[in-house]
PDB file of C-alpha atoms and ligand atoms in Angstrom:
ATOM      1  CA  MET J   1     -38.127   4.586 -21.845  1.00  0.00           C
ATOM      2  CA  LYS J   2     -40.310   3.042 -19.450  1.00  0.00           C
ATOM      3  CA  ARG J   3     -40.191   2.785 -15.362  1.00  0.00           C
ATOM      4  CA  LYS J   4     -38.393  -0.369 -14.856  1.00  0.00           C
ATOM      5  CA  ASP J   5     -35.823   0.709 -17.377  1.00  0.00           C
ATOM      6  CA  PHE J   6     -34.674   4.545 -15.960  1.00  0.00           C
ATOM      7  CA  ILE J   7     -34.712   2.660 -12.795  1.00  0.00           C
ATOM      8  CA  LYS J   8     -32.309  -0.336 -13.946  1.00  0.00           C
ATOM      9  CA  THR J   9     -30.800   2.548 -15.495  1.00  0.00           C
ATOM     10  CA  CYS J  10     -30.443   4.661 -12.897  1.00  0.00           C
ATOM     11  CA  ALA J  11     -29.727   2.157 -10.671  1.00  0.00           C
ATOM     12  CA  PHE J  12     -26.083   1.789 -13.053  1.00  0.00           C
ATOM     13  CA  GLY J  13     -25.298   4.696 -13.380  1.00  0.00           C
ATOM     14  CA  CYS J  14     -24.935   5.527  -8.863  1.00  0.00           C
ATOM     15  CA  VAL J  15     -23.630   2.018  -8.599  1.00  0.00           C
ATOM     16  CA  GLY J  16     -20.621   3.452 -11.781  1.00  0.00           C
ATOM     17  CA  ALA J  17     -20.479   6.502 -10.559  1.00  0.00           C
ATOM     18  CA  LEU J  18     -19.359   5.112  -6.529  1.00  0.00           C
ATOM     19  CA  THR J  19     -17.243   2.658  -7.447  1.00  0.00           C
ATOM     20  CA  LEU J  20     -14.881   5.185 -10.455  1.00  0.00           C
ATOM     21  CA  GLY J  21     -14.836   8.065  -7.043  1.00  0.00           C
ATOM     22  CA  SER J  22     -13.671   4.925  -4.665  1.00  0.00           C
ATOM     23  CA  VAL J  23     -11.998   3.894  -6.731  1.00  0.00           C
ATOM     24  CA  LEU J  24     -10.454   7.800  -7.769  1.00  0.00           C
ATOM     25  CA  GLN J  25      -9.591   8.603  -3.985  1.00  0.00           C
ATOM     26  CA  SER J  26      -8.087   5.505  -3.707  1.00  0.00           C
ATOM     27  CA  CYS J  27      -5.618   5.969  -5.688  1.00  0.00           C
ATOM     28  CA  ALA J  28      -5.199   9.522  -4.945  1.00  0.00           C
ATOM     29  CA  SER J  29      -4.458   8.835  -1.877  1.00  0.00           C
ATOM     30  CA  VAL J  30      -1.968   6.256  -2.008  1.00  0.00           C
ATOM     31  CA  LYS J  31       1.486   7.926  -2.230  1.00  0.00           C
ATOM     32  CA  MET J  32       4.019   5.765  -5.336  1.00  0.00           C
ATOM     33  CA  VAL J  33       7.731   6.738  -4.183  1.00  0.00           C
ATOM     34  CA  ASP J  34      10.490   5.613  -6.042  1.00  0.00           C
ATOM     35  CA  GLY J  35      13.233   4.042  -4.602  1.00  0.00           C
ATOM     36  CA  ILE J  36      16.476   3.900  -4.961  1.00  0.00           C
ATOM     37  CA  ILE J  37      19.001   0.737  -4.551  1.00  0.00           C
ATOM     38  CA  VAL J  38      22.200   1.354  -2.937  1.00  0.00           C
ATOM     39  CA  GLY J  39      23.992  -1.979  -1.894  1.00  0.00           C
ATOM     40  CA  ASP J  40      21.254  -4.321   0.015  1.00  0.00           C
ATOM     41  CA  ASN J  41      18.677  -1.529   0.280  1.00  0.00           C
ATOM     42  CA  ILE J  42      15.906  -0.503  -1.047  1.00  0.00           C
ATOM     43  CA  GLN J  43      15.436   4.195   0.307  1.00  0.00           C
ATOM     44  CA  VAL J  44      13.281   5.887   0.196  1.00  0.00           C
ATOM     45  CA  ASN J  45      13.570  10.150   2.190  1.00  0.00           C
ATOM     46  CA  LEU J  46      11.296   9.888   5.368  1.00  0.00           C
ATOM     47  CA  SER J  47      10.504  13.381   4.073  1.00  0.00           C
ATOM     48  CA  GLU J  48       7.978  11.225   1.679  1.00  0.00           C
ATOM     49  CA  PHE J  49       5.316  10.737   4.720  1.00  0.00           C
ATOM     50  CA  LYS J  50       4.823  14.107   5.782  1.00  0.00           C
ATOM     51  CA  ILE J  51       1.482  16.260   4.874  1.00  0.00           C
ATOM     52  CA  ILE J  52       1.929  20.038   5.175  1.00  0.00           C
ATOM     53  CA  LYS J  53      -1.504  21.773   4.933  1.00  0.00           C
ATOM     54  CA  ASP J  54      -1.611  25.051   5.438  1.00  0.00           C
ATOM     55  CA  GLN J  55       1.573  25.034   8.262  1.00  0.00           C
ATOM     56  CA  LYS J  56       0.709  21.713   9.840  1.00  0.00           C
ATOM     57  CA  ILE J  57       2.684  18.272   9.162  1.00  0.00           C
ATOM     58  CA  THR J  58       0.678  15.851   9.560  1.00  0.00           C
ATOM     59  CA  TYR J  59       1.849  12.074   8.512  1.00  0.00           C
ATOM     60  CA  ARG J  60       0.804   9.462   5.709  1.00  0.00           C
ATOM     61  CA  LYS J  61      -0.395   6.012   7.059  1.00  0.00           C
ATOM     62  CA  TYR J  62       1.755   4.295   4.396  1.00  0.00           C
ATOM     63  CA  ILE J  63       3.559   4.393   1.208  1.00  0.00           C
ATOM     64  CA  VAL J  64       4.116   2.221  -2.049  1.00  0.00           C
ATOM     65  CA  VAL J  65       7.406   1.818  -2.864  1.00  0.00           C
ATOM     66  CA  HIS J  66       8.486   0.801  -6.655  1.00  0.00           C
ATOM     67  CA  ASN J  67      11.557   0.418  -8.439  1.00  0.00           C
ATOM     68  CA  ASN J  68      12.480  -1.417 -11.696  1.00  0.00           C
ATOM     69  CA  GLN J  69      14.687  -3.860 -10.697  1.00  0.00           C
ATOM     70  CA  LEU J  70      12.302  -5.454  -7.443  1.00  0.00           C
ATOM     71  CA  LYS J  71       9.227  -8.187  -9.173  1.00  0.00           C
ATOM     72  CA  PHE J  72       6.617  -6.367  -6.832  1.00  0.00           C
ATOM     73  CA  PRO J  73       6.451  -2.968  -4.978  1.00  0.00           C
ATOM     74  CA  ILE J  74       6.754  -2.808  -0.790  1.00  0.00           C
ATOM     75  CA  THR J  75       4.131  -1.080   1.411  1.00  0.00           C
ATOM     76  CA  VAL J  76       5.913   0.557   3.711  1.00  0.00           C
ATOM     77  CA  TYR J  77       3.166   1.533   6.927  1.00  0.00           C
ATOM     78  CA  ARG J  78       4.435   4.087   9.681  1.00  0.00           C
ATOM     79  CA  ILE J  79       3.781   2.658  12.987  1.00  0.00           C
ATOM     80  CA  ASN J  80       5.268   5.091  14.414  1.00  0.00           C
ATOM     81  CA  GLU J  81       7.840   7.642  13.839  1.00  0.00           C
ATOM     82  CA  MET J  82      10.859   5.188  15.037  1.00  0.00           C
ATOM     83  CA  GLU J  83       8.559   1.737  13.849  1.00  0.00           C
ATOM     84  CA  TYR J  84       7.676   0.821  10.376  1.00  0.00           C
ATOM     85  CA  SER J  85       7.019  -2.485   8.366  1.00  0.00           C
ATOM     86  CA  ALA J  86       7.893  -2.856   4.936  1.00  0.00           C
ATOM     87  CA  LEU J  87       5.652  -5.535   3.565  1.00  0.00           C
ATOM     88  CA  TRP J  88       6.804  -7.272  -0.156  1.00  0.00           C
ATOM     89  CA  MET J  89       3.137  -7.314  -2.213  1.00  0.00           C
ATOM     90  CA  LYS J  90       3.146 -10.234  -3.095  1.00  0.00           C
ATOM     91  CA  CYS J  91       0.105 -12.383  -2.900  1.00  0.00           C
ATOM     92  CA  THR J  92       1.009 -15.727  -0.042  1.00  0.00           C
ATOM     93  CA  HIS J  93      -1.887 -17.819  -1.722  1.00  0.00           C
ATOM     94  CA  GLN J  94      -1.125 -17.210  -5.330  1.00  0.00           C
ATOM     95  CA  GLY J  95       1.250 -14.421  -5.798  1.00  0.00           C
ATOM     96  CA  ASN J  96      -0.924 -11.825  -7.645  1.00  0.00           C
ATOM     97  CA  VAL J  97       0.383  -7.973  -6.849  1.00  0.00           C
ATOM     98  CA  LEU J  98      -1.465  -6.883  -3.754  1.00  0.00           C
ATOM     99  CA  THR J  99      -3.643  -3.358  -3.652  1.00  0.00           C
ATOM    100  CA  ALA J 100      -3.401  -0.950  -0.789  1.00  0.00           C
ATOM    101  CA  TYR J 101      -6.535   0.047   0.839  1.00  0.00           C
ATOM    102  CA  GLY J 102      -6.149   1.769   3.680  1.00  0.00           C
ATOM    103  CA  ASP J 103      -4.857  -0.185   7.400  1.00  0.00           C
ATOM    104  CA  LYS J 104      -4.793  -3.507   4.844  1.00  0.00           C
ATOM    105  CA  LEU J 105      -3.917  -5.103   1.492  1.00  0.00           C
ATOM    106  CA  GLN J 106      -5.707  -6.586  -0.775  1.00  0.00           C
ATOM    107  CA  CYS J 107      -5.429  -9.285  -3.109  1.00  0.00           C
ATOM    108  CA  SER J 108      -8.332  -8.744  -6.002  1.00  0.00           C
ATOM    109  CA  ALA J 109      -7.414 -12.990  -7.516  1.00  0.00           C
ATOM    110  CA  HIS J 110      -9.685 -13.938  -4.733  1.00  0.00           C
ATOM    111  CA  GLY J 111     -10.398 -11.718  -2.004  1.00  0.00           C
ATOM    112  CA  SER J 112      -7.897 -11.837   0.705  1.00  0.00           C
ATOM    113  CA  GLU J 113      -7.053  -9.403   3.084  1.00  0.00           C
ATOM    114  CA  PHE J 114      -3.630  -8.559   4.728  1.00  0.00           C
ATOM    115  CA  ASP J 115      -2.847  -6.246   7.887  1.00  0.00           C
ATOM    116  CA  LYS J 116       0.038  -4.229   8.472  1.00  0.00           C
ATOM    117  CA  HIS J 117       1.719  -6.547   9.549  1.00  0.00           C
ATOM    118  CA  GLY J 118       1.253  -8.523   6.686  1.00  0.00           C
ATOM    119  CA  ASN J 119      -0.880 -10.905   8.659  1.00  0.00           C
ATOM    120  CA  ALA J 120      -3.780 -13.345   6.762  1.00  0.00           C
ATOM    121  CA  THR J 121      -6.546 -11.576   8.417  1.00  0.00           C
ATOM    122  CA  ASN J 122      -8.959 -12.830   5.425  1.00  0.00           C
ATOM    123  CA  GLY J 123      -7.870 -16.141   3.178  1.00  0.00           C
ATOM    124  CA  PRO J 124      -7.824 -18.480   1.454  1.00  0.00           C
ATOM    125  CA  ALA J 125      -4.108 -16.924   2.076  1.00  0.00           C
ATOM    126  CA  GLU J 126      -2.983 -18.406   5.079  1.00  0.00           C
ATOM    127  CA  ASN J 127       0.221 -17.651   5.681  1.00  0.00           C
ATOM    128  CA  LYS J 128       2.184 -13.898   6.787  1.00  0.00           C
ATOM    129  CA  LEU J 129       3.182 -11.310   3.465  1.00  0.00           C
ATOM    130  CA  ARG J 130       7.149 -11.003   3.592  1.00  0.00           C
ATOM    131  CA  ARG J 131       7.960  -8.487   6.235  1.00  0.00           C
ATOM    132  CA  PHE J 132      11.666  -6.867   5.080  1.00  0.00           C
ATOM    133  CA  ARG J 133      13.858  -5.116   7.734  1.00  0.00           C
ATOM    134  CA  VAL J 134      13.966  -1.176   8.161  1.00  0.00           C
ATOM    135  CA  SER J 135      16.406   1.209   9.603  1.00  0.00           C
ATOM    136  CA  ILE J 136      16.810   4.478   9.931  1.00  0.00           C
ATOM    137  CA  GLU J 137      19.522   7.046   8.707  1.00  0.00           C
ATOM    138  CA  ASN J 138      19.829  10.867   9.221  1.00  0.00           C
ATOM    139  CA  GLU J 139      16.469  11.215   7.672  1.00  0.00           C
ATOM    140  CA  LEU J 140      16.773   7.747   4.712  1.00  0.00           C
ATOM    141  CA  LEU J 141      13.883   4.672   5.565  1.00  0.00           C
ATOM    142  CA  LYS J 142      16.159   1.801   4.406  1.00  0.00           C
ATOM    143  CA  ILE J 143      14.664  -1.545   3.703  1.00  0.00           C
ATOM    144  CA  SER J 144      16.643  -4.143   3.380  1.00  0.00           C
ATOM    145  CA  ILE J 145      16.144  -6.651   0.161  1.00  0.00           C
ATOM    146  CA  LYS J 146      19.405  -8.553   0.354  1.00  0.00           C
ATOM    147  CA  THR J 147      17.216 -11.760  -0.339  1.00  0.00           C
ATOM    148  CA  VAL J 148      14.468 -10.533  -2.817  1.00  0.00           C
TER     149      VAL J 148
HETATM  150  S1  FES O 201      -4.012 -15.308  -5.174  1.00  0.00           S
HETATM  151 FE1  FES O 201      -4.492 -13.737  -3.337  1.00  0.00          FE
HETATM  152  S2  FES O 201      -6.215 -14.744  -2.843  1.00  0.00           S
HETATM  153 FE2  FES O 201      -5.465 -15.688  -4.254  1.00  0.00          FE
END
């Protein structure tokens, strides 16, 4: 193998390994939750946000809630103990499903990004994401999906 070909092969291998690693890492860190539809709400237990490790409790920044009756999943960000932001994962540009990644939602179709409050932070999308009203009852998080 020529030196130039060897360097090319190594470069592609490294890029591939880094890309696959970050994809797997991002998939592994996303908590997917089956939401239960009760009346006009989709419900999840607040414990879904908890991470218990070495007798220490921390909280996930967000979870992704889905149900077969919904056309798109809903990302729920934990702003603080009493405040949550539930966002429809449908891009406001042309309707592609979004991917939750850290503190933002990204669209793989044309690159739009949204913050955890649903604001478009990177175009071409200009409009906010649909945001659902959230309430807490006992240990349940209730996301109002009345008009989905
Ligand atoms: S559909 Fe999401 S950026 Fe175009």
